[in-house]
């Protein structure tokens, strides 16, 4: 039986694996990392090619190996995939892929956990879950969505703004991705309408360490109460960069307000105005990809998982990283270390009691 199974080889999972080795656990004998992707890079390997390293924000170093200074015009997906691959090789991390975890089950509340994939199952004392959000795009419901005659896609499926040249695109969502899509689509020759439930939260505040601590405290307050983590932008706001200010001045980054419903030819705004559209791009975020943990019944009545740091209150055998405050790459790196340290402490405690 394994001591720990790390699920997911993104920033959080790789950080956890690195620190498990540092804490003395042996790869393959004591722990493995299971990753659903065919190659390294985590969710970054799926990002659209026009998202370059220079426009992606907050890609932080993994412990023990600096990212360096990549070409800012290179696609972030290529940069991060190459970096994660080099990281896995340098530290000889036991990453098994592609291994999609179907479910994690247990016959008792204090016995081993069984991690079931499409091809095998592994018994383990603990799991460190770092599956992130990319595999659970969120599509909010609006009346008439199924009647729209144009195309609909989510951030998850976006590839190139050039595909929409000459078309009118309604972009739904108030986050960073929505703002970037609007600028890219306009530059590619599309026209756009920005739909947001609330006015976009642009802020001129410097995103420094103090700001980061405040954001983390705000997110932790929700997860400690068993509530689902709020969207990133609702906590941080949108940084009012020169690029975004230019977009506002040009009338591109101006919200048309909320949406009441979708018609076959477009959308009906809360104002009563109808917008004809060829496509709707749902930049509406993601939810935590935790369906495989459903058999363990970790969720609270509020819909979230109650946490104390990386600890799941309902089941001490489960450590969550890349969830809540650790969803950013910086937070995920720190959480990976915290989870590895917590895992070894629990393993030592269990060993001492037997």
Short mmCIF file of C-alpha atoms in Angstrom, two decimals:
data_model
loop_
_atom_site.label_atom_id
_atom_site.label_comp_id
_atom_site.label_asym_id
_atom_site.label_seq_id
_atom_site.Cartn_x
_atom_site.Cartn_y
_atom_site.Cartn_z
CA UNK A 1 0.00 0.00 0.00
CA UNK A 2 1.19 3.49 -0.83
CA UNK A 3 1.55 6.18 1.78
CA UNK A 4 0.31 9.02 -0.44
CA UNK A 5 -1.21 9.44 -3.87
CA UNK A 6 -0.99 12.91 -5.41
CA UNK A 7 -3.82 13.51 -7.89
CA UNK A 8 -2.90 16.07 -10.54
CA UNK A 9 0.48 17.22 -11.86
CA UNK A 10 -0.15 20.94 -12.07
CA UNK A 11 1.63 23.55 -9.97
CA UNK A 12 0.17 22.31 -6.68
CA UNK A 13 0.69 18.62 -7.39
CA UNK A 14 4.29 19.03 -8.52
CA UNK A 15 5.10 21.20 -5.51
CA UNK A 16 3.59 18.56 -3.22
CA UNK A 17 5.56 15.77 -4.91
CA UNK A 18 8.81 17.71 -4.61
CA UNK A 19 8.27 18.29 -0.91
CA UNK A 20 7.23 14.68 -0.28
CA UNK A 21 10.66 13.68 -1.57
CA UNK A 22 12.27 16.33 0.59
CA UNK A 23 10.40 14.92 3.59
CA UNK A 24 11.90 11.48 2.93
CA UNK A 25 9.18 9.62 1.03
CA UNK A 26 10.45 7.38 -1.76
CA UNK A 27 8.98 7.76 -5.27
CA UNK A 28 6.98 4.74 -6.46
CA UNK A 29 7.43 2.87 -3.18
CA UNK A 30 5.77 5.48 -0.95
CA UNK A 31 4.00 7.83 -3.32
CA UNK A 32 2.98 8.39 -6.94
CA UNK A 33 1.49 11.28 -8.90
CA UNK A 34 -1.48 10.53 -11.17
CA UNK A 35 -2.12 12.97 -14.00
CA UNK A 36 -4.99 12.88 -16.50
CA UNK A 37 -3.08 14.71 -19.24
CA UNK A 38 -1.03 12.97 -21.94
CA UNK A 39 1.98 15.18 -21.16
CA UNK A 40 3.28 17.76 -18.66
CA UNK A 41 1.86 21.25 -18.22
CA UNK A 42 -1.30 20.74 -16.21
CA UNK A 43 -4.17 22.99 -17.29
CA UNK A 44 -1.71 25.33 -19.00
CA UNK A 45 -1.14 22.86 -21.84
CA UNK A 46 -4.76 23.47 -22.92
CA UNK A 47 -4.63 27.28 -23.06
CA UNK A 48 -5.20 29.02 -26.39
CA UNK A 49 -2.09 29.82 -28.46
CA UNK A 50 -2.68 33.58 -28.39
CA UNK A 51 -2.29 33.58 -24.61
CA UNK A 52 1.40 34.37 -24.57
CA UNK A 53 3.71 34.21 -21.59
CA UNK A 54 3.81 38.00 -21.56
CA UNK A 55 0.03 38.35 -21.27
CA UNK A 56 -0.51 35.48 -18.83
CA UNK A 57 -0.19 36.66 -15.27
CA UNK A 58 1.21 35.15 -12.10
CA UNK A 59 3.14 32.14 -13.38
CA UNK A 60 5.42 31.47 -10.41
CA UNK A 61 8.49 29.31 -9.90
CA UNK A 62 8.22 25.80 -8.59
CA UNK A 63 10.49 25.02 -5.62
CA UNK A 64 14.06 24.13 -6.52
CA UNK A 65 14.01 25.20 -10.17
CA UNK A 66 13.58 28.75 -11.44
CA UNK A 67 11.41 29.31 -14.50
CA UNK A 68 13.86 31.88 -15.82
CA UNK A 69 12.90 34.60 -18.29
CA UNK A 70 11.05 33.03 -21.23
CA UNK A 71 10.27 34.85 -24.48
CA UNK A 72 7.16 36.94 -23.64
CA UNK A 73 5.75 36.30 -27.13
CA UNK A 74 5.85 32.51 -26.79
CA UNK A 75 2.53 30.79 -25.99
CA UNK A 76 2.21 30.27 -22.24
CA UNK A 77 1.09 26.69 -22.89
CA UNK A 78 4.45 25.89 -24.49
CA UNK A 79 6.46 27.68 -21.80
CA UNK A 80 4.74 25.99 -18.88
CA UNK A 81 4.59 22.53 -20.47
CA UNK A 82 8.33 22.67 -21.14
CA UNK A 83 9.05 23.95 -17.63
CA UNK A 84 6.90 21.34 -15.87
CA UNK A 85 8.41 18.57 -17.99
CA UNK A 86 11.94 19.68 -17.08
CA UNK A 87 10.89 19.86 -13.44
CA UNK A 88 9.51 16.32 -13.40
CA UNK A 89 12.72 14.99 -14.97
CA UNK A 90 15.12 16.95 -12.76
CA UNK A 91 13.57 15.73 -9.52
CA UNK A 92 12.60 12.28 -10.86
CA UNK A 93 9.00 12.69 -9.81
CA UNK A 94 6.88 9.52 -10.20
CA UNK A 95 4.24 10.96 -12.54
CA UNK A 96 1.96 8.38 -14.18
CA UNK A 97 -0.02 9.57 -17.20
CA UNK A 98 -2.49 9.56 -18.67
CA UNK A 99 -4.29 8.30 -15.55
CA UNK A 100 -7.78 9.71 -15.06
CA UNK A 101 -8.97 9.20 -11.48
CA UNK A 102 -12.57 8.00 -11.65
CA UNK A 103 -13.27 7.89 -7.93
CA UNK A 104 -11.73 7.70 -4.48
CA UNK A 105 -13.53 5.30 -2.15
CA UNK A 106 -13.13 3.86 1.31
CA UNK A 107 -14.83 1.11 3.34
CA UNK A 108 -14.35 3.04 6.58
CA UNK A 109 -13.61 6.49 7.89
CA UNK A 110 -10.12 5.64 9.09
CA UNK A 111 -8.91 2.85 6.83
CA UNK A 112 -7.07 3.07 3.51
CA UNK A 113 -8.38 4.99 0.54
CA UNK A 114 -8.72 3.31 -2.84
CA UNK A 115 -7.89 5.50 -5.84
CA UNK A 116 -9.59 4.08 -8.92
CA UNK A 117 -8.50 5.02 -12.45
CA UNK A 118 -9.61 3.70 -15.79
CA UNK A 119 -6.90 1.06 -15.79
CA UNK A 120 -6.02 0.28 -12.17
CA UNK A 121 -6.67 0.96 -8.51
CA UNK A 122 -4.22 1.84 -5.76
CA UNK A 123 -4.64 1.69 -2.01
CA UNK A 124 -3.12 4.55 -0.07
CA UNK A 125 -3.12 5.99 3.43
CA UNK A 126 -3.59 9.57 2.21
CA UNK A 127 -4.31 11.57 -0.89
CA UNK A 128 -3.17 15.05 -1.86
CA UNK A 129 -5.70 16.30 -4.39
CA UNK A 130 -4.55 18.95 -6.86
CA UNK A 131 -6.99 18.60 -9.75
CA UNK A 132 -7.70 22.32 -10.10
CA UNK A 133 -10.67 23.61 -12.11
CA UNK A 134 -9.91 23.36 -15.84
CA UNK A 135 -12.01 20.23 -16.38
CA UNK A 136 -15.16 21.85 -14.97
CA UNK A 137 -16.07 24.90 -17.07
CA UNK A 138 -19.05 26.74 -15.66
CA UNK A 139 -21.96 27.50 -18.01
CA UNK A 140 -24.58 29.65 -16.24
CA UNK A 141 -28.16 29.07 -17.29
CA UNK A 142 -30.12 31.73 -19.15
CA UNK A 143 -33.57 31.19 -20.71
CA UNK A 144 -33.34 30.43 -24.41
CA UNK A 145 -29.72 29.31 -24.44
CA UNK A 146 -30.61 26.11 -26.26
CA UNK A 147 -32.43 28.09 -29.00
CA UNK A 148 -29.51 30.24 -30.13
CA UNK A 149 -28.73 29.64 -33.82
CA UNK A 150 -25.14 30.83 -33.71
CA UNK A 151 -22.14 29.19 -32.09
CA UNK A 152 -21.45 29.03 -28.37
CA UNK A 153 -18.15 28.23 -26.71
CA UNK A 154 -16.50 28.50 -23.32
CA UNK A 155 -13.06 29.79 -22.37
CA UNK A 156 -12.19 26.10 -22.08
CA UNK A 157 -12.68 25.67 -25.84
CA UNK A 158 -11.33 28.99 -27.18
CA UNK A 159 -8.45 28.74 -29.64
CA UNK A 160 -8.12 31.79 -31.88
CA UNK A 161 -9.74 35.21 -32.22
CA UNK A 162 -9.16 35.06 -35.99
CA UNK A 163 -11.95 32.47 -36.24
CA UNK A 164 -14.43 35.27 -35.49
CA UNK A 165 -13.26 37.85 -38.03
CA UNK A 166 -16.24 39.74 -39.43
CA UNK A 167 -18.62 38.32 -36.81
CA UNK A 168 -20.35 39.89 -33.83
CA UNK A 169 -19.48 38.14 -30.58
CA UNK A 170 -21.19 38.53 -27.22
CA UNK A 171 -18.63 37.94 -24.47
CA UNK A 172 -20.19 36.95 -21.13
CA UNK A 173 -18.24 37.33 -17.88
CA UNK A 174 -16.41 40.02 -15.92
CA UNK A 175 -12.99 38.43 -15.42
CA UNK A 176 -9.53 38.74 -16.91
CA UNK A 177 -10.22 36.21 -19.66
CA UNK A 178 -13.28 38.16 -20.83
CA UNK A 179 -11.30 41.41 -21.02
CA UNK A 180 -8.49 39.73 -22.96
CA UNK A 181 -10.94 38.08 -25.36
CA UNK A 182 -12.65 41.39 -26.10
CA UNK A 183 -9.35 43.06 -27.01
CA UNK A 184 -8.17 40.09 -29.11
CA UNK A 185 -11.47 39.76 -30.95
CA UNK A 186 -11.52 43.46 -31.82
CA UNK A 187 -7.93 43.30 -33.07
CA UNK A 188 -8.87 40.28 -35.22
CA UNK A 189 -11.69 42.15 -36.96
CA UNK A 190 -14.71 41.07 -34.92
CA UNK A 191 -17.22 43.35 -33.25
CA UNK A 192 -18.20 42.68 -29.65
CA UNK A 193 -20.68 43.28 -26.86
CA UNK A 194 -19.58 42.75 -23.27
CA UNK A 195 -22.23 41.32 -20.95
CA UNK A 196 -21.64 41.33 -17.18
CA UNK A 197 -24.02 40.83 -14.26
CA UNK A 198 -22.22 43.56 -12.33
CA UNK A 199 -20.03 46.43 -13.55
CA UNK A 200 -16.44 45.26 -14.20
CA UNK A 201 -14.35 45.77 -11.06
CA UNK A 202 -11.31 47.61 -12.41
CA UNK A 203 -8.87 48.65 -9.72
CA UNK A 204 -5.74 50.74 -9.73
CA UNK A 205 -4.48 49.09 -6.57
CA UNK A 206 -1.02 47.60 -6.73
CA UNK A 207 -1.11 43.80 -6.59
CA UNK A 208 1.52 43.44 -3.87
CA UNK A 209 2.14 41.08 -0.94
CA UNK A 210 -0.31 42.94 1.31
CA UNK A 211 -3.01 42.65 -1.33
CA UNK A 212 -2.22 38.93 -1.69
CA UNK A 213 -2.65 38.34 2.05
CA UNK A 214 -5.99 40.13 2.05
CA UNK A 215 -7.24 38.08 -0.89
CA UNK A 216 -6.09 34.85 0.74
CA UNK A 217 -7.82 35.77 4.01
CA UNK A 218 -11.04 36.55 2.15
CA UNK A 219 -11.02 33.21 0.31
CA UNK A 220 -10.06 31.28 3.45
CA UNK A 221 -13.01 32.80 5.28
CA UNK A 222 -15.36 31.16 2.78
CA UNK A 223 -13.66 27.75 2.70
CA UNK A 224 -13.44 27.68 6.51
CA UNK A 225 -17.22 28.12 6.55
CA UNK A 226 -17.78 25.31 4.04
CA UNK A 227 -18.83 27.66 1.24
CA UNK A 228 -17.67 27.28 -2.38
CA UNK A 229 -14.72 29.55 -3.26
CA UNK A 230 -15.78 32.77 -4.94
CA UNK A 231 -14.52 33.72 -8.39
CA UNK A 232 -11.03 35.21 -8.54
CA UNK A 233 -12.16 38.53 -9.97
CA UNK A 234 -14.81 39.03 -7.28
CA UNK A 235 -11.97 38.93 -4.76
CA UNK A 236 -9.15 40.67 -6.62
CA UNK A 237 -10.79 42.97 -9.15
CA UNK A 238 -9.27 43.62 -12.58
CA UNK A 239 -5.90 45.41 -12.64
CA UNK A 240 -6.32 48.69 -14.52
CA UNK A 241 -3.32 48.26 -16.83
CA UNK A 242 -2.46 50.62 -19.67
CA UNK A 243 -3.83 48.05 -22.11
CA UNK A 244 -7.16 47.86 -20.29
CA UNK A 245 -7.40 51.65 -19.96
CA UNK A 246 -6.88 51.95 -23.72
CA UNK A 247 -9.64 49.37 -24.21
CA UNK A 248 -11.98 51.39 -22.01
CA UNK A 249 -11.14 54.61 -23.85
CA UNK A 250 -11.81 52.87 -27.18
CA UNK A 251 -15.23 51.70 -25.96
CA UNK A 252 -14.25 48.01 -26.11
CA UNK A 253 -14.09 47.31 -22.38
CA UNK A 254 -17.44 48.87 -21.56
CA UNK A 255 -20.11 46.55 -20.21
CA UNK A 256 -23.55 46.63 -21.79
CA UNK A 257 -24.96 45.36 -18.49
CA UNK A 258 -26.64 42.12 -17.57
CA UNK A 259 -28.43 39.65 -19.81
CA UNK A 260 -32.09 38.69 -19.40
CA UNK A 261 -32.31 35.87 -21.92
CA UNK A 262 -30.99 34.45 -25.17
CA UNK A 263 -32.92 34.62 -28.43
CA UNK A 264 -32.38 32.58 -31.60
CA UNK A 265 -30.58 35.57 -33.18
CA UNK A 266 -28.78 37.03 -30.17
CA UNK A 267 -29.29 38.15 -26.58
CA UNK A 268 -31.81 40.29 -24.73
CA UNK A 269 -30.18 42.61 -22.21
CA UNK A 270 -31.62 43.61 -18.85
CA UNK A 271 -32.10 47.08 -20.32
CA UNK A 272 -34.54 45.64 -22.87
CA UNK A 273 -32.11 46.12 -25.74
CA UNK A 274 -31.69 43.14 -28.09
CA UNK A 275 -28.26 42.42 -29.54
CA UNK A 276 -27.89 40.34 -32.68
CA UNK A 277 -24.93 37.99 -32.45
CA UNK A 278 -23.13 35.33 -34.45
CA UNK A 279 -21.45 33.77 -31.42
CA UNK A 280 -21.56 33.80 -27.63
CA UNK A 281 -18.29 33.32 -25.78
CA UNK A 282 -18.87 32.24 -22.18
CA UNK A 283 -15.90 33.54 -20.15
CA UNK A 284 -17.74 32.53 -17.00
CA UNK A 285 -15.05 30.70 -15.10
CA UNK A 286 -14.65 27.24 -13.67
CA UNK A 287 -15.56 25.21 -10.62
CA UNK A 288 -13.33 22.87 -8.62
CA UNK A 289 -12.96 19.49 -10.36
CA UNK A 290 -13.76 17.27 -7.40
CA UNK A 291 -16.39 14.83 -8.67
CA UNK A 292 -14.04 11.91 -8.10
CA UNK A 293 -14.12 12.67 -4.36
CA UNK A 294 -17.93 12.48 -4.17
CA UNK A 295 -17.96 8.97 -2.59
CA UNK A 296 -16.17 10.42 0.45
CA UNK A 297 -19.04 12.88 1.09
CA UNK A 298 -16.81 15.85 1.87
CA UNK A 299 -19.19 18.66 0.98
CA UNK A 300 -21.00 20.78 3.53
CA UNK A 301 -24.64 21.94 3.31
CA UNK A 302 -23.33 25.25 1.89
CA UNK A 303 -21.98 23.38 -1.13
CA UNK A 304 -18.28 23.76 -0.40
CA UNK A 305 -15.70 21.70 1.43
CA UNK A 306 -14.83 23.04 4.87
CA UNK A 307 -11.09 23.55 5.12
CA UNK A 308 -8.45 24.43 7.66
CA UNK A 309 -5.56 25.41 5.44
CA UNK A 310 -5.04 22.33 3.24
CA UNK A 311 -6.88 20.03 5.66
CA UNK A 312 -10.38 18.76 4.87
CA UNK A 313 -12.27 18.89 8.15
CA UNK A 314 -14.54 15.94 7.36
CA UNK A 315 -11.73 13.57 6.40
CA UNK A 316 -8.14 14.00 7.63
CA UNK A 317 -6.95 11.50 5.02
CA UNK A 318 -7.65 14.06 2.30
CA UNK A 319 -5.52 17.15 1.70
CA UNK A 320 -6.69 19.69 -0.90
CA UNK A 321 -4.29 21.92 -2.82
CA UNK A 322 -5.13 24.26 -5.67
CA UNK A 323 -8.51 24.85 -4.01
CA UNK A 324 -9.73 28.12 -2.58
CA UNK A 325 -6.87 30.43 -1.65
CA UNK A 326 -4.32 28.07 -3.21
CA UNK A 327 -5.87 28.23 -6.69
CA UNK A 328 -3.26 30.73 -7.95
CA UNK A 329 0.14 29.41 -8.98
CA UNK A 330 1.81 31.15 -6.03
CA UNK A 331 -0.78 29.84 -3.60
CA UNK A 332 -0.59 26.38 -5.16
CA UNK A 333 3.18 26.24 -4.68
CA UNK A 334 2.87 27.12 -1.00
CA UNK A 335 -0.05 24.74 -0.52
CA UNK A 336 1.92 21.89 -2.08
CA UNK A 337 4.59 22.28 0.56
CA UNK A 338 2.02 22.58 3.36
CA UNK A 339 0.26 19.43 2.18
CA UNK A 340 3.49 17.43 1.99
CA UNK A 341 4.49 18.48 5.50
CA UNK A 342 0.98 17.72 6.81
CA UNK A 343 0.97 14.33 5.07
CA UNK A 344 4.24 13.24 6.64
CA UNK A 345 3.11 14.41 10.09
CA UNK A 346 -0.10 12.39 9.82
CA UNK A 347 1.75 9.33 8.52
CA UNK A 348 4.18 9.54 11.44
CA UNK A 349 1.29 9.92 13.87
CA UNK A 350 -0.54 6.91 12.43
CA UNK A 351 2.64 4.83 12.54
CA UNK A 352 3.31 5.79 16.15
CA UNK A 353 -0.21 4.77 17.20
CA UNK A 354 -0.03 1.30 15.64
#
